[in-house]
Amino acid sequence: MSQIFLGTDPKSLAVDIMAKYTRSVDAELVHLTKVTPEQQAVLNLESVPIMIVTEGDKTSKCANLYSIFRHIAEVTKFESIFLGKTETHNNQVLSYFELISSLSSEELGELLNNDLKVKMFLVTHNITAADILAYAHVVHYVQGLTDADKLAKNNLFRWVDHLQHLPGISEYAESHNLIVTFPDENAKTVSKRELKKMAKKQYLQEHKDEIKEHKKDKKNKPAKPQDTPAAEAKEETKAPAEAQNEAVEEEKKTDAPSDAKPKKEKKKQNPPKPKNKPQEQLGEPITQLDIRVGKIVKVWKHPESTKLYCEQIDLGEGQPREIASGLQEFIPIEKMENAIELSLANLKARKLAGFESHGMVLTAGNPDKTVIELLVPPEGSQPGDKITLKGFDRNPPETLNPKKKVFEAVADDLRVDENGVAKYKDAEFVTDKGVVVSEGIRNGGIS
């Protein structure tokens, strides 16, 4: 039995939901313990959540969030559901794990609202670990949205509302005050001008006694030679603005000196800076992929994963790159050693089960993903050779922006045709030495 220590952060909330949703706690497969920062220090826990697994005389610690989720999924026999049935789905779940923790709640909310335009769940047609982790990170943010904002982010709200009504999660959400209320469909978005007026009104209401006292002091103060009635009136109207550090523009305009220059002259004296020119467009998503020929110079099984290989791949850069691939179940390690293959080289580095991966090995697979094999570059290919697509000009950035989901945008159109030729739609993968092929896959996909 494993023991998992939790804190009060979103990651701990996600682990708590995952463990209870899969009934692993009820089945006594895992034990959860919530700790305060003081208890964490006494127990010498480097971070939370953290899992301690005891097997016989051996005890090991694991603070990797994905590994904790994977352990819960494995002991409950729900691995294919929560981590994905295919390598593509598994990589998408891993991608969300890497991305979610790097974004603020607001940024994540914007990303999810965009990703969920045509999807019920983030990765597959059922809930996965990615949905649970994302939900734990944004649920409090969505609770704080106005009705108008919920309607504006309708994809995000629809997804949260769907999750919170799933059996198993609905009970958890109710008992932990995570329920997001349904918005009023007649709610209107409040403009910035209206918000400003509301803030001013609220301020004046809250500080009316101070303002009244200030005006009283002004009346009792001996008049100075320059204290004309107009000047007194100006001082009285300026008092609230001084208390707000001159925050309200209308008040500033009232206090402006009578000999102030007109706006037109100010614009002439201080012309606005020219706007920056728009950045050059990168073009279609497929043109942004930096696909190269590589040679696997070293490969070994990941010590903590039954799916991942860890590889050192020569991509013609002088030093080999380290890349992790979920191919243990499909390709014998002997076929991986010294293989000439294709790698996507401009992915942002990310950790897979604790191993930092700097790219992705591209493979061909049959429709049901039961057979996977490496793509084969044309004979005579050398590490670093660039793959091009007929009819498309390569324009890859140094690193793809993970928020743009560039690879995911083209993944469904990457394929192997009836002759085994690798294609994007109808455009062949080629180098100056020939076309890229698959040895055994026909009418399959590329991932």
GROMACS .gro file of N, CA, C and O in nm, residues 27-135:
model
  436
   27ALA      N    1  -1.083   0.125  -0.153
   27ALA     CA    2  -1.030  -0.010  -0.168
   27ALA      C    3  -0.900  -0.032  -0.091
   27ALA      O    4  -0.840  -0.139  -0.098
   28GLU      N    5  -0.857   0.074  -0.021
   28GLU     CA    6  -0.735   0.068   0.060
   28GLU      C    7  -0.612   0.035  -0.025
   28GLU      O    8  -0.520  -0.034   0.019
   29LEU      N    9  -0.612   0.086  -0.147
   29LEU     CA   10  -0.495   0.070  -0.234
   29LEU      C   11  -0.396   0.184  -0.213
   29LEU      O   12  -0.276   0.167  -0.235
   30VAL      N   13  -0.448   0.300  -0.175
   30VAL     CA   14  -0.362   0.414  -0.137
   30VAL      C   15  -0.419   0.476  -0.010
   30VAL      O   16  -0.539   0.466   0.017
   31HIS      N   17  -0.331   0.540   0.063
   31HIS     CA   18  -0.371   0.609   0.186
   31HIS      C   19  -0.331   0.756   0.173
   31HIS      O   20  -0.216   0.787   0.141
   32LEU      N   21  -0.427   0.846   0.196
   32LEU     CA   22  -0.403   0.989   0.183
   32LEU      C   23  -0.389   1.053   0.321
   32LEU      O   24  -0.466   1.024   0.411
   33THR      N   25  -0.289   1.141   0.333
   33THR     CA   26  -0.268   1.215   0.457
   33THR      C   27  -0.244   1.361   0.426
   33THR      O   28  -0.150   1.395   0.351
   34LYS      N   29  -0.331   1.448   0.478
   34LYS     CA   30  -0.312   1.592   0.457
   34LYS      C   31  -0.225   1.648   0.569
   34LYS      O   32  -0.248   1.619   0.686
   35VAL      N   33  -0.126   1.730   0.530
   35VAL     CA   34  -0.031   1.784   0.628
   35VAL      C   35  -0.023   1.935   0.616
   35VAL      O   36  -0.044   1.992   0.508
   36THR      N   37   0.006   1.999   0.728
   36THR     CA   38   0.030   2.143   0.730
   36THR      C   39   0.178   2.166   0.697
   36THR      O   40   0.258   2.072   0.700
   37PRO      N   41   0.215   2.290   0.665
   37PRO     CA   42   0.357   2.318   0.639
   37PRO      C   43   0.447   2.278   0.756
   37PRO      O   44   0.560   2.231   0.737
   38GLU      N   45   0.398   2.297   0.880
   38GLU     CA   46   0.477   2.259   0.997
   38GLU      C   47   0.497   2.107   1.003
   38GLU      O   48   0.608   2.058   1.028
   39GLN      N   49   0.389   2.032   0.977
   39GLN     CA   50   0.399   1.886   0.976
   39GLN      C   51   0.489   1.838   0.862
   39GLN      O   52   0.564   1.742   0.876
   40GLN      N   53   0.482   1.907   0.750
   40GLN     CA   54   0.568   1.872   0.637
   40GLN      C   55   0.716   1.885   0.674
   40GLN      O   56   0.797   1.799   0.638
   41ALA      N   57   0.748   1.991   0.749
   41ALA     CA   58   0.887   2.010   0.791
   41ALA      C   59   0.931   1.903   0.890
   41ALA      O   60   1.042   1.850   0.882
   42VAL      N   61   0.843   1.869   0.983
   42VAL     CA   62   0.876   1.768   1.084
   42VAL      C   63   0.897   1.632   1.018
   42VAL      O   64   0.988   1.556   1.055
   43LEU      N   65   0.814   1.600   0.917
   43LEU     CA   66   0.823   1.471   0.849
   43LEU      C   67   0.933   1.469   0.742
   43LEU      O   68   0.954   1.367   0.676
   44ASN      N   69   1.000   1.583   0.726
   44ASN     CA   70   1.110   1.593   0.628
   44ASN      C   71   1.062   1.562   0.486
   44ASN      O   72   1.127   1.489   0.411
   45LEU      N   73   0.946   1.618   0.450
   45LEU     CA   74   0.891   1.601   0.315
   45LEU      C   75   0.934   1.721   0.231
   45LEU      O   76   0.901   1.836   0.264
   46GLU      N   77   1.009   1.695   0.124
   46GLU     CA   78   1.062   1.804   0.043
   46GLU      C   79   0.953   1.888  -0.020
   46GLU      O   80   0.967   2.010  -0.036
   47SER      N   81   0.843   1.824  -0.059
   47SER     CA   82   0.733   1.894  -0.124
   47SER      C   83   0.607   1.811  -0.108
   47SER      O   84   0.611   1.696  -0.065
   48VAL      N   85   0.495   1.872  -0.142
   48VAL     CA   86   0.368   1.799  -0.148
   48VAL      C   87   0.300   1.837  -0.279
   48VAL      O   88   0.317   1.950  -0.327
   49PRO      N   89   0.227   1.744  -0.341
   49PRO     CA   90   0.206   1.606  -0.295
   49PRO      C   91   0.331   1.521  -0.314
   49PRO      O   92   0.409   1.547  -0.405
   50ILE      N   93   0.345   1.420  -0.230
   50ILE     CA   94   0.456   1.327  -0.240
   50ILE      C   95   0.406   1.188  -0.201
   50ILE      O   96   0.323   1.174  -0.111
   51MET      N   97   0.455   1.086  -0.271
   51MET     CA   98   0.409   0.949  -0.249
   51MET      C   99   0.524   0.865  -0.194
   51MET      O  100   0.637   0.873  -0.241
   52ILE      N  101   0.493   0.787  -0.091
   52ILE     CA  102   0.590   0.694  -0.033
   52ILE      C  103   0.537   0.553  -0.052
   52ILE      O  104   0.428   0.519  -0.007
   53VAL      N  105   0.615   0.473  -0.123
   53VAL     CA  106   0.575   0.336  -0.154
   53VAL      C  107   0.668   0.239  -0.080
   53VAL      O  108   0.790   0.250  -0.089
   54THR      N  109   0.607   0.147  -0.006
   54THR     CA  110   0.684   0.046   0.068
   54THR      C  111   0.655  -0.092   0.010
   54THR      O  112   0.539  -0.133   0.002
   55GLU      N  113   0.762  -0.159  -0.035
   55GLU     CA  114   0.751  -0.295  -0.086
   55GLU      C  115   0.854  -0.381  -0.015
   55GLU      O  116   0.973  -0.373  -0.042
   56GLY      N  117   0.807  -0.462   0.076
   56GLY     CA  118   0.899  -0.544   0.156
   56GLY      C  119   0.986  -0.456   0.243
   56GLY      O  120   0.936  -0.376   0.323
   57ASP      N  121   1.117  -0.467   0.227
   57ASP     CA  122   1.211  -0.386   0.305
   57ASP      C  123   1.248  -0.256   0.234
   57ASP      O  124   1.324  -0.176   0.289
   58LYS      N  125   1.196  -0.236   0.114
   58LYS     CA  126   1.234  -0.119   0.036
   58LYS      C  127   1.126  -0.012   0.046
   58LYS      O  128   1.007  -0.039   0.036
   59THR      N  129   1.173   0.112   0.064
   59THR     CA  130   1.083   0.229   0.068
   59THR      C  131   1.134   0.333  -0.029
   59THR      O  132   1.253   0.366  -0.030
   60SER      N  133   1.047   0.385  -0.112
   60SER     CA  134   1.086   0.486  -0.210
   60SER      C  135   0.991   0.604  -0.205
   60SER      O  136   0.873   0.589  -0.171
   61LYS      N  137   1.044   0.723  -0.239
   61LYS     CA  138   0.964   0.844  -0.244
   61LYS      C  139   0.949   0.890  -0.388
   61LYS      O  140   1.040   0.873  -0.470
   62CYS      N  141   0.836   0.949  -0.420
   62CYS     CA  142   0.812   1.001  -0.554
   62CYS      C  143   0.732   1.131  -0.544
   62CYS      O  144   0.622   1.132  -0.488
   63ALA      N  145   0.790   1.240  -0.597
   63ALA     CA  146   0.722   1.368  -0.595
   63ALA      C  147   0.676   1.410  -0.734
   63ALA      O  148   0.620   1.518  -0.751
   64ASN      N  149   0.699   1.324  -0.835
   64ASN     CA  150   0.657   1.355  -0.970
   64ASN      C  151   0.505   1.338  -0.983
   64ASN      O  152   0.452   1.230  -0.960
   65LEU      N  153   0.437   1.445  -1.019
   65LEU     CA  154   0.291   1.445  -1.019
   65LEU      C  155   0.233   1.342  -1.116
   65LEU      O  156   0.139   1.269  -1.082
   66TYR      N  157   0.290   1.336  -1.235
   66TYR     CA  158   0.238   1.239  -1.333
   66TYR      C  159   0.258   1.096  -1.283
   66TYR      O  160   0.170   1.011  -1.301
   67SER      N  161   0.371   1.069  -1.219
   67SER     CA  162   0.397   0.933  -1.168
   67SER      C  163   0.297   0.896  -1.058
   67SER      O  164   0.257   0.780  -1.048
   68ILE      N  165   0.259   0.995  -0.977
   68ILE     CA  166   0.159   0.968  -0.873
   68ILE      C  167   0.024   0.933  -0.936
   68ILE      O  168  -0.042   0.836  -0.896
   69PHE      N  169  -0.016   1.010  -1.037
   69PHE     CA  170  -0.140   0.981  -1.108
   69PHE      C  171  -0.133   0.843  -1.174
   69PHE      O  172  -0.229   0.767  -1.172
   70ARG      N  173  -0.019   0.814  -1.236
   70ARG     CA  174  -0.004   0.686  -1.303
   70ARG      C  175  -0.014   0.570  -1.205
   70ARG      O  176  -0.077   0.467  -1.233
   71HIS      N  177   0.045   0.587  -1.085
   71HIS     CA  178   0.040   0.482  -0.984
   71HIS      C  179  -0.106   0.455  -0.943
   71HIS      O  180  -0.148   0.339  -0.933
   72ILE      N  181  -0.181   0.562  -0.921
   72ILE     CA  182  -0.323   0.545  -0.883
   72ILE      C  183  -0.399   0.475  -0.994
   72ILE      O  184  -0.481   0.385  -0.969
   73ALA      N  185  -0.373   0.515  -1.119
   73ALA     CA  186  -0.442   0.453  -1.233
   73ALA      C  187  -0.406   0.305  -1.247
   73ALA      O  188  -0.491   0.221  -1.278
   74GLU      N  189  -0.279   0.272  -1.222
   74GLU     CA  190  -0.234   0.133  -1.237
   74GLU      C  191  -0.292   0.042  -1.129
   74GLU      O  192  -0.337  -0.069  -1.158
   75VAL      N  193  -0.291   0.088  -1.004
   75VAL     CA  194  -0.339   0.001  -0.896
   75VAL      C  195  -0.490  -0.019  -0.903
   75VAL      O  196  -0.544  -0.117  -0.850
   76THR      N  197  -0.560   0.074  -0.970
   76THR     CA  198  -0.706   0.059  -0.985
   76THR      C  199  -0.744  -0.002  -1.120
   76THR      O  200  -0.863  -0.016  -1.149
   77LYS      N  201  -0.643  -0.035  -1.201
   77LYS     CA  202  -0.665  -0.096  -1.334
   77LYS      C  203  -0.737  -0.001  -1.430
   77LYS      O  204  -0.807  -0.045  -1.521
   78PHE      N  205  -0.722   0.131  -1.410
   78PHE     CA  206  -0.786   0.229  -1.497
   78PHE      C  207  -0.683   0.304  -1.582
   78PHE      O  208  -0.709   0.415  -1.629
   79GLU      N  209  -0.567   0.244  -1.604
   79GLU     CA  210  -0.459   0.314  -1.672
   79GLU      C  211  -0.499   0.361  -1.812
   79GLU      O  212  -0.473   0.474  -1.851
   80SER      N  213  -0.564   0.273  -1.888
   80SER     CA  214  -0.599   0.309  -2.026
   80SER      C  215  -0.704   0.419  -2.031
   80SER      O  216  -0.712   0.494  -2.128
   81ILE      N  217  -0.785   0.431  -1.927
   81ILE     CA  218  -0.888   0.535  -1.923
   81ILE      C  219  -0.827   0.671  -1.890
   81ILE      O  220  -0.848   0.770  -1.961
   82PHE      N  221  -0.749   0.677  -1.784
   82PHE     CA  222  -0.701   0.805  -1.734
   82PHE      C  223  -0.572   0.853  -1.799
   82PHE      O  224  -0.543   0.972  -1.799
   83LEU      N  225  -0.493   0.762  -1.857
   83LEU     CA  226  -0.366   0.801  -1.919
   83LEU      C  227  -0.371   0.789  -2.071
   83LEU      O  228  -0.276   0.829  -2.138
   84GLY      N  229  -0.478   0.734  -2.125
   84GLY     CA  230  -0.493   0.722  -2.269
   84GLY      C  231  -0.463   0.582  -2.320
   84GLY      O  232  -0.369   0.518  -2.275
   85LYS      N  233  -0.542   0.539  -2.419
   85LYS     CA  234  -0.523   0.406  -2.474
   85LYS      C  235  -0.410   0.400  -2.576
   85LYS      O  236  -0.349   0.297  -2.596
   86THR      N  237  -0.382   0.512  -2.643
   86THR     CA  238  -0.280   0.516  -2.747
   86THR      C  239  -0.164   0.606  -2.704
   86THR      O  240  -0.175   0.686  -2.610
   87GLU      N  241  -0.054   0.593  -2.776
   87GLU     CA  242   0.062   0.678  -2.747
   87GLU      C  243   0.029   0.825  -2.770
   87GLU      O  244   0.070   0.912  -2.693
   88THR      N  245  -0.050   0.852  -2.874
   88THR     CA  246  -0.089   0.991  -2.902
   88THR      C  247  -0.167   1.050  -2.785
   88THR      O  248  -0.139   1.161  -2.740
   89HIS      N  249  -0.264   0.976  -2.736
   89HIS     CA  250  -0.343   1.024  -2.623
   89HIS      C  251  -0.257   1.038  -2.498
   89HIS      O  252  -0.270   1.134  -2.422
   90ASN      N  253  -0.167   0.941  -2.477
   90ASN     CA  254  -0.079   0.947  -2.361
   90ASN      C  255   0.011   1.071  -2.367
   90ASN      O  256   0.031   1.140  -2.266
   91ASN      N  257   0.063   1.100  -2.486
   91ASN     CA  258   0.148   1.218  -2.503
   91ASN      C  259   0.069   1.347  -2.482
   91ASN      O  260   0.122   1.446  -2.429
   92GLN      N  261  -0.057   1.347  -2.522
   92GLN     CA  262  -0.141   1.465  -2.501
   92GLN      C  263  -0.167   1.488  -2.351
   92GLN      O  264  -0.166   1.603  -2.304
   93VAL      N  265  -0.192   1.379  -2.279
   93VAL     CA  266  -0.210   1.391  -2.133
   93VAL      C  267  -0.082   1.446  -2.070
   93VAL      O  268  -0.086   1.539  -1.988
   94LEU      N  269   0.033   1.391  -2.110
   94LEU     CA  270   0.162   1.438  -2.057
   94LEU      C  271   0.184   1.585  -2.090
   94LEU      O  272   0.236   1.662  -2.008
   95SER      N  273   0.144   1.624  -2.211
   95SER     CA  274   0.160   1.764  -2.253
   95SER      C  275   0.081   1.858  -2.162
   95SER      O  276   0.130   1.964  -2.122
   96TYR      N  277  -0.042   1.818  -2.129
   96TYR     CA  278  -0.122   1.902  -2.039
   96TYR      C  279  -0.061   1.907  -1.900
   96TYR      O  280  -0.063   2.012  -1.834
   97PHE      N  281  -0.006   1.797  -1.852
   97PHE     CA  282   0.059   1.797  -1.720
   97PHE      C  283   0.174   1.897  -1.717
   97PHE      O  284   0.195   1.968  -1.618
   98GLU      N  285   0.250   1.902  -1.826
   98GLU     CA  286   0.364   1.994  -1.832
   98GLU      C  287   0.315   2.138  -1.841
   98GLU      O  288   0.372   2.229  -1.780
   99LEU      N  289   0.207   2.161  -1.914
   99LEU     CA  290   0.160   2.296  -1.942
   99LEU      C  291   0.081   2.357  -1.827
   99LEU      O  292   0.100   2.476  -1.793
  100ILE      N  293  -0.005   2.279  -1.766
  100ILE     CA  294  -0.098   2.332  -1.665
  100ILE      C  295  -0.025   2.401  -1.551
  100ILE      O  296  -0.064   2.510  -1.508
  101SER      N  297   0.080   2.338  -1.500
  101SER     CA  298   0.151   2.394  -1.384
  101SER      C  299   0.227   2.522  -1.416
  101SER      O  300   0.266   2.595  -1.325
  102SER      N  301   0.248   2.549  -1.546
  102SER     CA  302   0.327   2.667  -1.584
  102SER      C  303   0.239   2.790  -1.608
  102SER      O  304   0.291   2.898  -1.633
  103LEU      N  305   0.107   2.775  -1.600
  103LEU     CA  306   0.016   2.885  -1.630
  103LEU      C  307  -0.058   2.933  -1.506
  103LEU      O  308  -0.082   2.855  -1.414
  104SER      N  309  -0.094   3.059  -1.507
  104SER     CA  310  -0.180   3.111  -1.402
  104SER      C  311  -0.322   3.059  -1.427
  104SER      O  312  -0.354   3.009  -1.535
  105SER      N  313  -0.409   3.072  -1.327
  105SER     CA  314  -0.548   3.026  -1.342
  105SER      C  315  -0.618   3.096  -1.457
  105SER      O  316  -0.691   3.034  -1.535
  106GLU      N  317  -0.592   3.226  -1.472
  106GLU     CA  318  -0.657   3.302  -1.579
  106GLU      C  319  -0.606   3.257  -1.716
  106GLU      O  320  -0.684   3.238  -1.810
  107GLU      N  321  -0.473   3.238  -1.727
  107GLU     CA  322  -0.415   3.192  -1.854
  107GLU      C  323  -0.467   3.053  -1.889
  107GLU      O  324  -0.498   3.025  -2.005
  108LEU      N  325  -0.474   2.966  -1.788
  108LEU     CA  326  -0.523   2.831  -1.812
  108LEU      C  327  -0.669   2.833  -1.853
  108LEU      O  328  -0.712   2.757  -1.941
  109GLY      N  329  -0.748   2.921  -1.791
  109GLY     CA  330  -0.887   2.934  -1.828
  109GLY      C  331  -0.905   2.973  -1.974
  109GLY      O  332  -0.990   2.919  -2.045
  110GLU      N  333  -0.823   3.067  -2.022
  110GLU     CA  334  -0.828   3.109  -2.162
  110GLU      C  335  -0.790   2.993  -2.254
  110GLU      O  336  -0.853   2.970  -2.357
  111LEU      N  337  -0.685   2.920  -2.216
  111LEU     CA  338  -0.639   2.807  -2.297
  111LEU      C  339  -0.747   2.700  -2.306
  111LEU      O  340  -0.777   2.649  -2.415
  112LEU      N  341  -0.806   2.664  -2.193
  112LEU     CA  342  -0.908   2.560  -2.191
  112LEU      C  343  -1.031   2.602  -2.270
  112LEU      O  344  -1.091   2.521  -2.341
  113ASN      N  345  -1.070   2.727  -2.257
  113ASN     CA  346  -1.188   2.775  -2.330
  113ASN      C  347  -1.167   2.761  -2.480
  113ASN      O  348  -1.260   2.730  -2.554
  114ASN      N  349  -1.043   2.779  -2.525
  114ASN     CA  350  -1.012   2.764  -2.667
  114ASN      C  351  -1.004   2.616  -2.706
  114ASN      O  352  -1.057   2.575  -2.810
  115ASP      N  353  -0.937   2.536  -2.622
  115ASP     CA  354  -0.919   2.394  -2.655
  115ASP      C  355  -1.050   2.316  -2.656
  115ASP      O  356  -1.062   2.214  -2.723
  116LEU      N  357  -1.149   2.363  -2.579
  116LEU     CA  358  -1.274   2.287  -2.562
  116LEU      C  359  -1.386   2.333  -2.655
  116LEU      O  360  -1.503   2.301  -2.632
  117LYS      N  361  -1.350   2.404  -2.762
  117LYS     CA  362  -1.453   2.454  -2.853
  117LYS      C  363  -1.537   2.342  -2.913
  117LYS      O  364  -1.658   2.355  -2.927
  118VAL      N  365  -1.471   2.233  -2.949
  118VAL     CA  366  -1.543   2.123  -3.014
  118VAL      C  367  -1.522   1.991  -2.940
  118VAL      O  368  -1.541   1.884  -2.997
  119LYS      N  369  -1.483   1.999  -2.813
  119LYS     CA  370  -1.455   1.878  -2.737
  119LYS      C  371  -1.531   1.878  -2.605
  119LYS      O  372  -1.551   1.983  -2.544
  120MET      N  373  -1.568   1.758  -2.560
  120MET     CA  374  -1.632   1.745  -2.429
  120MET      C  375  -1.528   1.731  -2.320
  120MET      O  376  -1.545   1.781  -2.209
  121PHE      N  377  -1.417   1.659  -2.353
  121PHE     CA  378  -1.305   1.644  -2.260
  121PHE      C  379  -1.176   1.686  -2.332
  121PHE      O  380  -1.176   1.701  -2.454
  122LEU      N  381  -1.069   1.701  -2.258
  122LEU     CA  382  -0.947   1.758  -2.315
  122LEU      C  383  -0.877   1.667  -2.415
  122LEU      O  384  -0.821   1.715  -2.513
  123VAL      N  385  -0.876   1.536  -2.390
  123VAL     CA  386  -0.795   1.447  -2.474
  123VAL      C  387  -0.879   1.348  -2.553
  123VAL      O  388  -0.872   1.343  -2.675
  124THR      N  389  -0.958   1.267  -2.485
  124THR     CA  390  -1.036   1.164  -2.553
  124THR      C  391  -1.185   1.191  -2.532
  124THR      O  392  -1.224   1.300  -2.492
  125HIS      N  393  -1.267   1.089  -2.556
  125HIS     CA  394  -1.412   1.103  -2.536
  125HIS      C  395  -1.454   1.072  -2.393
  125HIS      O  396  -1.574   1.064  -2.365
  126ASN      N  397  -1.357   1.053  -2.306
  126ASN     CA  398  -1.388   1.031  -2.164
  126ASN      C  399  -1.294   1.114  -2.078
  126ASN      O  400  -1.194   1.169  -2.128
  127ILE      N  401  -1.323   1.124  -1.952
  127ILE     CA  402  -1.240   1.200  -1.860
  127ILE      C  403  -1.104   1.132  -1.847
  127ILE      O  404  -1.093   1.010  -1.847
  128THR      N  405  -0.997   1.212  -1.842
  128THR     CA  406  -0.862   1.161  -1.821
  128THR      C  407  -0.797   1.236  -1.706
  128THR      O  408  -0.855   1.330  -1.649
  129ALA      N  409  -0.673   1.197  -1.676
  129ALA     CA  410  -0.598   1.265  -1.570
  129ALA      C  411  -0.578   1.412  -1.604
  129ALA      O  412  -0.571   1.497  -1.514
  130ALA      N  413  -0.570   1.445  -1.733
  130ALA     CA  414  -0.553   1.585  -1.774
  130ALA      C  415  -0.673   1.669  -1.732
  130ALA      O  416  -0.658   1.783  -1.686
  131ASP      N  417  -0.794   1.614  -1.748
  131ASP     CA  418  -0.916   1.687  -1.707
  131ASP      C  419  -0.917   1.711  -1.556
  131ASP      O  420  -0.951   1.821  -1.510
  132ILE      N  421  -0.880   1.610  -1.479
  132ILE     CA  422  -0.882   1.623  -1.333
  132ILE      C  423  -0.781   1.727  -1.287
  132ILE      O  424  -0.810   1.812  -1.201
  133LEU      N  425  -0.660   1.724  -1.345
  133LEU     CA  426  -0.557   1.821  -1.305
  133LEU      C  427  -0.599   1.963  -1.343
  133LEU      O  428  -0.584   2.057  -1.263
  134ALA      N  429  -0.651   1.979  -1.464
  134ALA     CA  430  -0.693   2.112  -1.509
  134ALA      C  431  -0.810   2.164  -1.424
  134ALA      O  432  -0.813   2.282  -1.386
  135TYR      N  433  -0.904   2.077  -1.394
  135TYR     CA  434  -1.021   2.115  -1.311
  135TYR      C  435  -0.975   2.166  -1.175
  135TYR      O  436  -1.024   2.269  -1.127
   0.00000   0.00000   0.00000
